[in-house]
Structure formats: C-alpha cells, structure tokens
XYZ file of C-alpha atoms in Angstrom:
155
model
C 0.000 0.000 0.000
C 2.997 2.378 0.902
C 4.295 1.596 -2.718
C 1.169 2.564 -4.002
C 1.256 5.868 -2.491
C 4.855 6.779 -3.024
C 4.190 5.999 -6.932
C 1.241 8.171 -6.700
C 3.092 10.969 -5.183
C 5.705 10.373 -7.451
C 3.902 10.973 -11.001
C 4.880 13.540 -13.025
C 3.468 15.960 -15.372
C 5.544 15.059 -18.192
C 3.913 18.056 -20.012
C 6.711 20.271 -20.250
C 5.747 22.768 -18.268
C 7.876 23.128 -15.053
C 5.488 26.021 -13.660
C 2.897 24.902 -10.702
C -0.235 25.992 -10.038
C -1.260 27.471 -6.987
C -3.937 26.747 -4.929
C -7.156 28.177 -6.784
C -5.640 28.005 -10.042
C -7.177 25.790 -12.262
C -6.102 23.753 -15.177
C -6.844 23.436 -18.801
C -9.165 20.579 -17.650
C -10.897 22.433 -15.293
C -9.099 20.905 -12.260
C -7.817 22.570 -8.975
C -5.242 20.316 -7.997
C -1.767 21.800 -7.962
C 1.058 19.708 -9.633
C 2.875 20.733 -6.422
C 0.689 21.817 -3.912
C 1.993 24.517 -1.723
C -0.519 23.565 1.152
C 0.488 20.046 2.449
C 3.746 20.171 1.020
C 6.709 19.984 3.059
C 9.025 22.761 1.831
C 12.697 23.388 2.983
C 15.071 26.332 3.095
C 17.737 26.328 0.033
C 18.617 30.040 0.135
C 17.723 33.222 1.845
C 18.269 36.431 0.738
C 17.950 39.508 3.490
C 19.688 43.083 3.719
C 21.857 42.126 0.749
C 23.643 39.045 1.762
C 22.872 35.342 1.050
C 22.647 32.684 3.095
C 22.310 28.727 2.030
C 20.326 26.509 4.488
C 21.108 24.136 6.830
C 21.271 21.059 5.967
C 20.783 19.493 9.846
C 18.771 20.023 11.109
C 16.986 22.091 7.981
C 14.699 24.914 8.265
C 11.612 23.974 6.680
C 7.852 25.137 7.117
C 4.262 23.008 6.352
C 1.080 24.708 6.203
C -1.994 22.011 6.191
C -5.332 22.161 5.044
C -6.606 23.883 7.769
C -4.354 26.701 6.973
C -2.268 25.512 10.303
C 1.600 26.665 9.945
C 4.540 24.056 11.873
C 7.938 24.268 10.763
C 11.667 24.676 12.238
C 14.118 27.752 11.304
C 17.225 25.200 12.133
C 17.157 26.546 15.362
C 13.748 27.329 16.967
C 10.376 25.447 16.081
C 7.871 27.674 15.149
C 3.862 27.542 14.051
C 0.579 29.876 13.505
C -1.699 29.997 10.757
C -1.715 31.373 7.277
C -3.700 31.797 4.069
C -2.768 30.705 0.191
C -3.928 33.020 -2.150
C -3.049 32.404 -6.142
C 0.177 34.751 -5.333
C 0.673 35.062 -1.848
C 0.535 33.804 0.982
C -0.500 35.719 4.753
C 0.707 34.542 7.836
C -0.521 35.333 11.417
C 2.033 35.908 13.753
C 4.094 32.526 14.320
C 5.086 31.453 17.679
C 8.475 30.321 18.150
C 10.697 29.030 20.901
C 13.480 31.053 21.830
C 16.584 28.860 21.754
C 19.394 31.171 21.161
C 21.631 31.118 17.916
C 24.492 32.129 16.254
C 26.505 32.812 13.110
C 24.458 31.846 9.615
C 21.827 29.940 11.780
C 21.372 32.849 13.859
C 20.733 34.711 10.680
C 18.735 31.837 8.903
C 16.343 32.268 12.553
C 15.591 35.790 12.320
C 15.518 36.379 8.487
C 13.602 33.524 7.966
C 10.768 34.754 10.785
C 11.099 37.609 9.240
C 9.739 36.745 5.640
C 7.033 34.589 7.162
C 5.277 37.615 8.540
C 2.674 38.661 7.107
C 1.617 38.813 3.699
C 4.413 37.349 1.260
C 4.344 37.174 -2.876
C 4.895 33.859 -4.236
C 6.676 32.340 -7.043
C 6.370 28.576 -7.640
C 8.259 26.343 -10.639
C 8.370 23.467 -10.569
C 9.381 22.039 -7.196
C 10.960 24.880 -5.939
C 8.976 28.146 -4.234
C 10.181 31.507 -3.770
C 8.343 34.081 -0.786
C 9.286 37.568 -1.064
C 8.188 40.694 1.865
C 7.770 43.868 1.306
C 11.086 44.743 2.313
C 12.205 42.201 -0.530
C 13.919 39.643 1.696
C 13.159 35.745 0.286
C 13.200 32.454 0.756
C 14.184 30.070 -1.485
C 12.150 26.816 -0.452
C 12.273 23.425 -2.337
C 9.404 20.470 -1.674
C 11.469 17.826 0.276
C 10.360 13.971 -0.664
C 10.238 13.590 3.805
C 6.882 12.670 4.711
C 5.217 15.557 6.784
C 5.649 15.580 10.647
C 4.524 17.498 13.712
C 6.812 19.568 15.827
C-alpha cells in the first residue's frame, strides 16, 4: 500500500511545463489540484536572501515550514520550532504571527532564525516552478524553499 502511495506521489506531469499551479488556479481541464501543492507540502530552506547578503540553508537540522489544510503553519528555522496559521492566495501567501521558541543562535543559523521569521510575517508574494517556491516581503527579503520527498511531521 505504501508503494502505491509513493508511486502516486511520485507521477509527473511530463507536459513540459515546469510552472505549478497554486492553490485556486485551475487547469486546462478544469481541475484545482496543484502539480505541487503549496498547502500540504513539506518545503525546505535552500537560500535566503535579506539586507543584501545570502545565506544557504542548513542542511541538519533544515529549516523547513508546512502549512496544512486547515491553513495551520509548523515548521523549524534550524534553530527554533515555530507555528501559527496562514492563508494561500493564487500569489501570496499571509501569515498570522508565528510562535516560536526562543533557543538562542548564532553565526548563519542565527541569521537563517531571524531572516527567515522575518519573511514569514505577514503577507508574502509567491513564485512557484516546478518544485521549488520563492516568498518575497515587502522589504524584498526571500526564501528560497524546495518540496522535500520527507513525509510531513509534527513539531
């Protein structure tokens, strides 16, 4: 049965196209389901671009945020666990304030922690292709995300 479902989750969209639809987008055959979805979708930090430097991810533990159906937000900056609520529009997304824990960090981590708490504040523009995501402010700071194949979790 777990076969099964990793095949499923697997396909591809062997179309050409490497964009992916958003939430409320829908496709030439009238469907609303996302190639990628953003909502369900694990997605974990690559890059992060703030004040004019860049920063790569960690890769353990990585920063990575989920957002469910239920518009419910968990994720991890590297450092401190955070979660709150947000909603997907076709080009943004808004979060409520997140909660976070308040483990104290240092160096690029430090950075990735309060850049990338930052960014998910509020209402962010979105740019998805493919299986990577991009969330831009308004002060122009991003987030580089890419869907990780890690089944979703908790904090």
């Amino acid at each position: 049965m777990a076969g099964i479902a990793l095949l499923a989750a697997c396909g591809g969209n062997d179309s050409g196209d490497d964009t992916t639809a958003v939430p409320g987008d829908s496709g030439s055959d009238g469907s609303t389901e996302p190639a990628v979805p953003i909502v369900g979708s694990r997605w974990v930090l690559e890059e992060l671009q703030a004040t004019g430097a860049t920063v790569a991810g960690p890769s353990d533990p990585e920063a990575y945020f989920e957002i469910d159906e239920n518009g419910d937000v968990t994720g991890s900056t590297g450092c401190n666990g955070f979660s709150g609520s947000a909603e997907v529009g076709d080009s943004s997304i808004t979060f409520q304030p997140l909660i976070s824990t308040r483990r104290g960090c240092s160096g690029d981590l430090g950075q990735i922690d309060n850049s990338m708490l930052q960014v998910l504040s509020g209402e962010v523009t979105v740019e998805a292709s493919g299986d990577t995501l991009t969330l831009t402010n308004a002060d122009g700071n991003s987030l580089t995300m890419v869907m990780s194949d890690a089944p979703s979790t908790d904090l």
